[in-house]
Amino acid sequence: MQQESLFITDNEQQLHLRHIWQRPGGVPIFLLHGTIENGFIFYSEKGKGLACFLAEQGFDVYVGDLRGRGKSTPLINAQSCFGQYEAITRDIPLFLEKIQLLNPQKIHLIAHSWGGVLLASFLARYPQWLDKVLSQTCFGTKRVVTAKNLESFVKIGLIWRYIAPLLVKRHGYLDAKKYRLGADNETKQSLQESLAWVKPGHWRDRYDGFDYQQAANAITWPPTWHFTGSKDQALGHAQDVQLFIDECGNTQAKFSLLSKQAGNLVDYDHINILTHPLAVEDHFLPLAQWLKDKS
C-alpha cells in the first residue's frame, strides 16, 4: 500500500489531502472528518483504519483535512476567521476538483459525524456534483441533537454549549487538543455555526441565508448508507441520525444501528465505530461490498 500527501493552495491556506492506494485505476473515494477531528480518524501511516482498508479492497482513496486541521496549514489559531461556510463552499469543492483531476471517474463519499452534515450541505448547495457521485456513507451523522440522557447532557449541554464558548472567549478559538475535548481544534466561527445548527430549527446558512433544507428536499440523493453505534448516546444517537435522514428527504437511505443485539461484534460508540480493530471484519466488509456494487 502506498500513501502520499497532496496539498491544495487556497490563498494563504494549504489544504491537505491524503492519497492512499494499492493499485492504480481504482474507483475513487473521498473521506471527510467531523468537528474537533481530522483525517486521522480514517487512517494511520502504519496502514490502519477505514481508508487503508478500502485501499486494500482496490479503491483509490483520498482523505481530506479541512482548513487548519490535521496536516492543513496554518493550524487554527486566534486569528483564524473561517468556519462551516468555507468548508462547504471552498474546502470540499477544492478537494473534489483535485481528485477529479487525478482520477476522473465517479466518486464515493464517506463522512464521520459532522462531516456528513457538511457533505450533505455541499450536495444540496451544488447539485451539479450529484452526477459525479456514486454513493454517500455516513458514520454517526446528525445535525440536530434531541436525545436526552446523561451523555448528551455532558457532551452537548455542558461541554459544547457552555464550556466550549468560554474557552473560545479565553483563547480566541477552541483549543480542543489542549483540553482533551477532541483530536483537533475549531475556530470561533465554526463553533458558533455548529451551535446554531445543533439546536432544533431550520437548516439555513448563517452567512448568506442559503436554505439547505429546502434544497436537500429538491434533489435526488445518491445511494446512501448511515451507520451509528448503540453506545453512541449523544453525538450520533440513532433517533437523531434518523431525524437527519428525514430532514434530507432521503427516503431510500439505508440505516444500520450497530450492536451485539443486531449481530455485530461490538456495541460501538461515536469513535470506535471507525477505530475498533474488529470493525474491519464487522461492518467494514459489507460496506466495501456495497461500494463495489454501487461502482
mmCIF file of C-alpha atoms in Angstrom:
data_model
loop_
_atom_site.group_PDB
_atom_site.id
_atom_site.type_symbol
_atom_site.label_atom_id
_atom_site.label_comp_id
_atom_site.label_asym_id
_atom_site.label_seq_id
_atom_site.Cartn_x
_atom_site.Cartn_y
_atom_site.Cartn_z
ATOM 1 C CA MET A 1 0.000 0.000 0.000
ATOM 2 C CA GLN A 2 1.211 3.497 -0.830
ATOM 3 C CA GLN A 3 0.423 6.848 0.781
ATOM 4 C CA GLU A 4 1.249 10.402 -0.192
ATOM 5 C CA SER A 5 0.296 13.876 0.994
ATOM 6 C CA LEU A 6 -1.117 16.283 -1.587
ATOM 7 C CA PHE A 7 -1.563 19.995 -0.886
ATOM 8 C CA ILE A 8 -4.051 22.423 -2.427
ATOM 9 C CA THR A 9 -3.350 26.158 -2.177
ATOM 10 C CA ASP A 10 -6.271 28.470 -1.412
ATOM 11 C CA ASN A 11 -4.870 31.965 -0.802
ATOM 12 C CA GLU A 12 -2.821 31.643 2.398
ATOM 13 C CA GLN A 13 -4.261 28.212 3.209
ATOM 14 C CA GLN A 14 -2.747 24.839 2.316
ATOM 15 C CA LEU A 15 -5.386 22.098 2.337
ATOM 16 C CA HIS A 16 -4.032 18.605 2.977
ATOM 17 C CA LEU A 17 -5.383 15.638 1.030
ATOM 18 C CA ARG A 18 -4.028 12.188 1.907
ATOM 19 C CA HIS A 19 -3.902 9.792 -1.049
ATOM 20 C CA ILE A 20 -3.891 6.065 -0.220
ATOM 21 C CA TRP A 21 -3.871 3.298 -2.825
ATOM 22 C CA GLN A 22 -2.680 -0.215 -3.505
ATOM 23 C CA ARG A 23 -3.008 -0.310 -7.261
ATOM 24 C CA PRO A 24 -3.726 2.495 -9.735
ATOM 25 C CA GLY A 25 -7.035 2.973 -11.504
ATOM 26 C CA GLY A 26 -9.412 2.135 -8.662
ATOM 27 C CA VAL A 27 -12.764 3.827 -8.161
ATOM 28 C CA PRO A 28 -12.125 6.992 -6.081
ATOM 29 C CA ILE A 29 -13.429 7.515 -2.559
ATOM 30 C CA PHE A 30 -13.294 10.798 -0.622
ATOM 31 C CA LEU A 31 -13.479 10.693 3.190
ATOM 32 C CA LEU A 32 -14.247 13.721 5.373
ATOM 33 C CA HIS A 33 -13.872 14.056 9.146
ATOM 34 C CA GLY A 34 -16.164 15.857 11.578
ATOM 35 C CA THR A 35 -15.869 18.590 14.206
ATOM 36 C CA ILE A 36 -12.851 18.625 16.586
ATOM 37 C CA GLU A 37 -11.365 15.883 14.410
ATOM 38 C CA ASN A 38 -9.105 15.484 11.385
ATOM 39 C CA GLY A 39 -8.379 12.905 8.710
ATOM 40 C CA PHE A 40 -6.516 10.576 11.078
ATOM 41 C CA ILE A 41 -9.917 9.233 12.202
ATOM 42 C CA PHE A 42 -9.804 7.287 8.898
ATOM 43 C CA TYR A 43 -6.162 6.253 8.510
ATOM 44 C CA SER A 44 -2.746 5.833 10.048
ATOM 45 C CA GLU A 45 0.660 5.915 8.412
ATOM 46 C CA LYS A 46 1.051 2.281 9.505
ATOM 47 C CA GLY A 47 -1.925 1.239 7.360
ATOM 48 C CA LYS A 48 -4.751 1.064 9.928
ATOM 49 C CA GLY A 49 -8.256 2.471 9.559
ATOM 50 C CA LEU A 50 -11.141 2.514 7.099
ATOM 51 C CA ALA A 51 -9.263 4.436 4.395
ATOM 52 C CA CYS A 52 -6.405 1.938 4.357
ATOM 53 C CA PHE A 53 -8.838 -0.991 4.391
ATOM 54 C CA LEU A 54 -10.673 0.429 1.374
ATOM 55 C CA ALA A 55 -7.370 0.944 -0.457
ATOM 56 C CA GLU A 56 -6.621 -2.758 0.156
ATOM 57 C CA GLN A 57 -10.004 -3.509 -1.421
ATOM 58 C CA GLY A 58 -8.850 -1.819 -4.620
ATOM 59 C CA PHE A 59 -10.280 1.666 -4.215
ATOM 60 C CA ASP A 60 -8.386 4.907 -4.894
ATOM 61 C CA VAL A 61 -8.758 6.631 -1.523
ATOM 62 C CA TYR A 62 -8.445 10.312 -0.565
ATOM 63 C CA VAL A 63 -8.809 11.725 2.966
ATOM 64 C CA GLY A 64 -9.268 15.463 3.467
ATOM 65 C CA ASP A 65 -8.171 17.685 6.356
ATOM 66 C CA LEU A 66 -10.435 20.738 6.496
ATOM 67 C CA ARG A 67 -8.528 24.018 6.622
ATOM 68 C CA GLY A 68 -6.492 24.463 9.779
ATOM 69 C CA ARG A 69 -6.901 20.826 10.861
ATOM 70 C CA GLY A 70 -4.616 17.820 10.615
ATOM 71 C CA LYS A 71 -1.802 18.496 8.149
ATOM 72 C CA SER A 72 -3.528 21.519 6.587
ATOM 73 C CA THR A 73 -1.734 24.783 7.346
ATOM 74 C CA PRO A 74 -1.645 27.217 9.000
ATOM 75 C CA LEU A 75 -3.163 25.474 12.019
ATOM 76 C CA ILE A 76 -6.206 27.038 13.655
ATOM 77 C CA ASN A 77 -5.361 29.930 15.959
ATOM 78 C CA ALA A 78 -6.976 33.055 17.380
ATOM 79 C CA GLN A 79 -6.655 34.845 14.016
ATOM 80 C CA SER A 80 -8.457 32.101 12.051
ATOM 81 C CA CYS A 81 -11.629 33.564 10.534
ATOM 82 C CA PHE A 82 -13.360 30.699 8.745
ATOM 83 C CA GLY A 83 -15.997 28.102 9.559
ATOM 84 C CA GLN A 84 -18.639 25.865 8.034
ATOM 85 C CA TYR A 85 -19.356 28.216 5.148
ATOM 86 C CA GLU A 86 -15.764 27.939 3.920
ATOM 87 C CA ALA A 87 -15.776 24.158 4.415
ATOM 88 C CA ILE A 88 -18.910 23.810 2.272
ATOM 89 C CA THR A 89 -18.155 26.401 -0.422
ATOM 90 C CA ARG A 90 -14.323 26.161 -0.643
ATOM 91 C CA ASP A 91 -12.712 23.127 1.004
ATOM 92 C CA ILE A 92 -14.983 20.339 -0.236
ATOM 93 C CA PRO A 93 -15.159 21.656 -3.838
ATOM 94 C CA LEU A 94 -11.363 22.089 -3.916
ATOM 95 C CA PHE A 95 -10.815 18.552 -2.619
ATOM 96 C CA LEU A 96 -13.200 17.029 -5.153
ATOM 97 C CA GLU A 97 -11.834 19.084 -8.049
ATOM 98 C CA LYS A 98 -8.314 17.866 -7.185
ATOM 99 C CA ILE A 99 -9.479 14.251 -7.054
ATOM 100 C CA GLN A 100 -11.274 14.651 -10.395
ATOM 101 C CA LEU A 101 -8.045 15.885 -11.971
ATOM 102 C CA LEU A 102 -6.180 12.831 -10.705
ATOM 103 C CA ASN A 103 -8.972 10.307 -11.247
ATOM 104 C CA PRO A 104 -11.928 11.456 -13.384
ATOM 105 C CA GLN A 105 -14.174 8.507 -12.520
ATOM 106 C CA LYS A 106 -17.365 8.950 -10.493
ATOM 107 C CA ILE A 107 -16.693 9.043 -6.754
ATOM 108 C CA HIS A 108 -17.947 7.622 -3.453
ATOM 109 C CA LEU A 109 -18.291 9.985 -0.464
ATOM 110 C CA ILE A 110 -17.773 8.863 3.150
ATOM 111 C CA ALA A 111 -18.052 11.043 6.257
ATOM 112 C CA HIS A 112 -17.836 10.804 10.024
ATOM 113 C CA SER A 113 -20.119 12.768 12.336
ATOM 114 C CA TRP A 114 -20.470 16.469 11.390
ATOM 115 C CA GLY A 115 -18.549 15.794 8.181
ATOM 116 C CA GLY A 116 -21.735 14.150 6.905
ATOM 117 C CA VAL A 117 -23.688 17.359 7.532
ATOM 118 C CA LEU A 118 -21.046 19.355 5.632
ATOM 119 C CA LEU A 119 -21.078 16.915 2.684
ATOM 120 C CA ALA A 120 -24.883 16.885 2.560
ATOM 121 C CA SER A 121 -24.882 20.689 2.674
ATOM 122 C CA PHE A 122 -22.384 20.735 -0.193
ATOM 123 C CA LEU A 123 -24.502 18.404 -2.364
ATOM 124 C CA ALA A 124 -27.676 20.370 -1.598
ATOM 125 C CA ARG A 125 -25.957 23.648 -2.470
ATOM 126 C CA TYR A 126 -24.165 22.356 -5.582
ATOM 127 C CA PRO A 127 -26.496 19.728 -7.111
ATOM 128 C CA GLN A 128 -24.419 19.737 -10.315
ATOM 129 C CA TRP A 129 -21.988 17.474 -8.448
ATOM 130 C CA LEU A 130 -24.620 14.766 -7.968
ATOM 131 C CA ASP A 131 -23.940 13.285 -11.417
ATOM 132 C CA LYS A 132 -20.353 12.587 -10.319
ATOM 133 C CA VAL A 133 -21.289 10.880 -7.018
ATOM 134 C CA LEU A 134 -21.812 7.103 -6.851
ATOM 135 C CA SER A 135 -22.837 6.913 -3.189
ATOM 136 C CA GLN A 136 -22.530 8.510 0.226
ATOM 137 C CA THR A 137 -21.871 6.805 3.562
ATOM 138 C CA CYS A 138 -22.164 8.459 6.972
ATOM 139 C CA PHE A 139 -20.943 7.272 10.366
ATOM 140 C CA GLY A 140 -22.697 8.821 13.363
ATOM 141 C CA THR A 141 -24.020 11.788 11.377
ATOM 142 C CA LYS A 142 -26.699 14.009 12.882
ATOM 143 C CA ARG A 143 -27.445 17.704 12.612
ATOM 144 C CA VAL A 144 -29.843 18.349 15.498
ATOM 145 C CA VAL A 145 -29.402 16.770 18.933
ATOM 146 C CA THR A 146 -32.711 15.830 20.575
ATOM 147 C CA ALA A 147 -31.588 12.775 22.599
ATOM 148 C CA LYS A 148 -31.994 13.363 26.316
ATOM 149 C CA ASN A 149 -29.643 11.325 28.502
ATOM 150 C CA LEU A 150 -26.593 11.846 30.721
ATOM 151 C CA GLU A 151 -24.041 11.579 27.884
ATOM 152 C CA SER A 152 -25.978 14.078 25.779
ATOM 153 C CA PHE A 153 -26.252 16.497 28.705
ATOM 154 C CA VAL A 154 -22.499 16.336 29.401
ATOM 155 C CA LYS A 155 -21.164 16.404 25.820
ATOM 156 C CA ILE A 156 -23.685 18.772 24.221
ATOM 157 C CA GLY A 157 -25.432 20.663 27.023
ATOM 158 C CA LEU A 158 -22.398 21.216 29.241
ATOM 159 C CA ILE A 159 -19.227 20.961 27.130
ATOM 160 C CA TRP A 160 -20.326 22.122 23.661
ATOM 161 C CA ARG A 161 -22.887 24.769 24.611
ATOM 162 C CA TYR A 162 -21.275 26.112 27.791
ATOM 163 C CA ILE A 163 -17.597 25.211 28.274
ATOM 164 C CA ALA A 164 -16.511 25.445 24.594
ATOM 165 C CA PRO A 165 -17.751 29.064 24.177
ATOM 166 C CA LEU A 166 -15.934 30.022 27.409
ATOM 167 C CA LEU A 167 -12.703 28.533 26.049
ATOM 168 C CA VAL A 168 -13.195 30.416 22.775
ATOM 169 C CA LYS A 169 -13.672 33.641 24.735
ATOM 170 C CA ARG A 170 -10.401 32.959 26.591
ATOM 171 C CA HIS A 171 -8.212 31.852 23.651
ATOM 172 C CA GLY A 172 -9.943 33.246 20.548
ATOM 173 C CA TYR A 173 -10.527 29.707 19.257
ATOM 174 C CA LEU A 174 -11.462 26.292 20.674
ATOM 175 C CA ASP A 175 -8.185 24.649 21.741
ATOM 176 C CA ALA A 176 -9.817 21.222 21.906
ATOM 177 C CA LYS A 177 -6.499 19.352 21.789
ATOM 178 C CA LYS A 178 -5.118 21.157 24.850
ATOM 179 C CA TYR A 179 -8.230 20.422 26.910
ATOM 180 C CA ARG A 180 -8.598 16.883 25.512
ATOM 181 C CA LEU A 181 -12.021 17.571 24.077
ATOM 182 C CA GLY A 182 -11.103 16.202 20.657
ATOM 183 C CA ALA A 183 -8.324 15.372 18.226
ATOM 184 C CA ASP A 184 -8.219 18.846 16.652
ATOM 185 C CA ASN A 185 -9.235 22.457 17.190
ATOM 186 C CA GLU A 186 -12.102 24.616 15.930
ATOM 187 C CA THR A 187 -12.430 28.285 15.061
ATOM 188 C CA LYS A 188 -14.750 30.657 16.871
ATOM 189 C CA GLN A 189 -16.846 30.861 13.699
ATOM 190 C CA SER A 190 -17.184 27.098 13.211
ATOM 191 C CA LEU A 191 -18.224 26.657 16.852
ATOM 192 C CA GLN A 192 -20.862 29.380 16.574
ATOM 193 C CA GLU A 193 -22.215 27.919 13.329
ATOM 194 C CA SER A 194 -22.396 24.367 14.670
ATOM 195 C CA LEU A 195 -24.061 25.603 17.870
ATOM 196 C CA ALA A 196 -26.737 27.279 15.760
ATOM 197 C CA TRP A 197 -27.351 24.117 13.728
ATOM 198 C CA VAL A 198 -27.299 21.578 16.548
ATOM 199 C CA LYS A 199 -30.372 23.178 18.109
ATOM 200 C CA PRO A 200 -33.761 22.163 16.668
ATOM 201 C CA GLY A 201 -34.583 24.665 13.959
ATOM 202 C CA HIS A 202 -34.240 25.411 10.291
ATOM 203 C CA TRP A 203 -31.195 24.176 8.387
ATOM 204 C CA ARG A 204 -30.088 27.502 6.933
ATOM 205 C CA ASP A 205 -26.673 29.099 6.339
ATOM 206 C CA ARG A 206 -25.893 31.801 8.893
ATOM 207 C CA TYR A 207 -23.534 33.518 6.451
ATOM 208 C CA ASP A 208 -25.720 34.029 3.376
ATOM 209 C CA GLY A 209 -29.100 32.572 4.336
ATOM 210 C CA PHE A 210 -28.973 29.641 1.892
ATOM 211 C CA ASP A 211 -31.838 27.242 2.696
ATOM 212 C CA TYR A 212 -30.179 23.814 2.844
ATOM 213 C CA GLN A 213 -33.329 22.058 3.982
ATOM 214 C CA GLN A 214 -35.353 23.254 1.017
ATOM 215 C CA ALA A 215 -32.514 22.425 -1.386
ATOM 216 C CA ALA A 216 -31.987 18.977 0.154
ATOM 217 C CA ASN A 217 -35.618 18.076 -0.354
ATOM 218 C CA ALA A 218 -35.468 19.146 -4.006
ATOM 219 C CA ILE A 219 -32.671 16.760 -5.072
ATOM 220 C CA THR A 220 -32.426 13.032 -5.688
ATOM 221 C CA TRP A 221 -29.827 11.674 -3.296
ATOM 222 C CA PRO A 222 -27.251 9.115 -4.378
ATOM 223 C CA PRO A 223 -27.455 5.662 -2.733
ATOM 224 C CA THR A 224 -26.835 6.354 0.957
ATOM 225 C CA TRP A 225 -25.936 4.221 3.967
ATOM 226 C CA HIS A 226 -25.977 5.576 7.518
ATOM 227 C CA PHE A 227 -24.257 3.759 10.381
ATOM 228 C CA THR A 228 -24.259 4.513 14.071
ATOM 229 C CA GLY A 229 -23.440 2.563 17.225
ATOM 230 C CA SER A 230 -25.722 1.551 20.060
ATOM 231 C CA LYS A 231 -23.323 3.153 22.572
ATOM 232 C CA ASP A 232 -23.369 6.483 20.720
ATOM 233 C CA GLN A 233 -25.810 8.232 23.011
ATOM 234 C CA ALA A 234 -25.104 11.878 22.172
ATOM 235 C CA LEU A 235 -23.054 12.731 19.070
ATOM 236 C CA GLY A 236 -24.765 10.237 16.779
ATOM 237 C CA HIS A 237 -27.786 8.924 18.656
ATOM 238 C CA ALA A 238 -29.960 6.694 16.480
ATOM 239 C CA GLN A 239 -33.026 8.950 16.788
ATOM 240 C CA ASP A 240 -31.024 11.990 15.682
ATOM 241 C CA VAL A 241 -29.439 10.127 12.765
ATOM 242 C CA GLN A 242 -32.945 9.192 11.642
ATOM 243 C CA LEU A 243 -34.043 12.816 12.055
ATOM 244 C CA PHE A 244 -31.247 13.898 9.716
ATOM 245 C CA ILE A 245 -32.231 11.279 7.127
ATOM 246 C CA ASP A 246 -35.822 12.551 7.307
ATOM 247 C CA GLU A 247 -34.734 16.195 7.165
ATOM 248 C CA CYS A 248 -32.804 15.498 3.959
ATOM 249 C CA GLY A 249 -35.853 13.833 2.429
ATOM 250 C CA ASN A 250 -33.590 10.855 1.691
ATOM 251 C CA THR A 251 -36.352 8.249 1.789
ATOM 252 C CA GLN A 252 -34.241 5.479 0.188
ATOM 253 C CA ALA A 253 -31.326 5.706 2.645
ATOM 254 C CA LYS A 254 -30.195 2.566 4.475
ATOM 255 C CA PHE A 255 -29.659 2.832 8.229
ATOM 256 C CA SER A 256 -27.747 0.321 10.369
ATOM 257 C CA LEU A 257 -27.603 0.535 14.173
ATOM 258 C CA LEU A 258 -24.524 -1.476 15.097
ATOM 259 C CA SER A 259 -24.829 -3.553 18.265
ATOM 260 C CA LYS A 260 -24.270 -7.050 19.608
ATOM 261 C CA GLN A 261 -28.041 -7.449 19.739
ATOM 262 C CA ALA A 262 -28.146 -6.825 15.978
ATOM 263 C CA GLY A 263 -25.432 -9.430 15.399
ATOM 264 C CA ASN A 264 -22.378 -7.161 15.413
ATOM 265 C CA LEU A 265 -19.181 -7.959 17.304
ATOM 266 C CA VAL A 266 -19.195 -4.761 19.395
ATOM 267 C CA ASP A 267 -21.616 -2.219 20.843
ATOM 268 C CA TYR A 268 -19.925 0.689 19.037
ATOM 269 C CA ASP A 269 -19.647 4.308 20.165
ATOM 270 C CA HIS A 270 -19.022 7.521 18.219
ATOM 271 C CA ILE A 271 -15.279 6.995 17.747
ATOM 272 C CA ASN A 272 -14.612 3.261 17.821
ATOM 273 C CA ILE A 273 -17.176 2.724 15.069
ATOM 274 C CA LEU A 274 -14.177 3.673 12.885
ATOM 275 C CA THR A 275 -11.211 2.735 15.074
ATOM 276 C CA HIS A 276 -12.081 -0.579 16.749
ATOM 277 C CA PRO A 277 -9.882 -3.462 15.489
ATOM 278 C CA LEU A 278 -12.969 -5.660 14.981
ATOM 279 C CA ALA A 279 -14.663 -3.087 12.719
ATOM 280 C CA VAL A 280 -12.704 -4.474 9.744
ATOM 281 C CA GLU A 281 -14.361 -7.883 9.958
ATOM 282 C CA ASP A 282 -17.655 -6.447 11.176
ATOM 283 C CA HIS A 283 -19.185 -3.543 9.207
ATOM 284 C CA PHE A 284 -16.214 -2.538 7.009
ATOM 285 C CA LEU A 285 -16.538 -5.716 4.923
ATOM 286 C CA PRO A 286 -20.222 -5.297 3.961
ATOM 287 C CA LEU A 287 -19.598 -1.595 3.331
ATOM 288 C CA ALA A 288 -16.768 -2.433 0.900
ATOM 289 C CA GLN A 289 -19.010 -4.897 -0.932
ATOM 290 C CA TRP A 290 -21.822 -2.331 -1.107
ATOM 291 C CA LEU A 291 -19.397 0.260 -2.516
ATOM 292 C CA LYS A 292 -18.246 -2.250 -5.151
ATOM 293 C CA ASP A 293 -21.874 -2.978 -6.048
ATOM 294 C CA LYS A 294 -22.550 0.761 -6.437
ATOM 295 C CA SER A 295 -19.433 1.174 -8.615
#
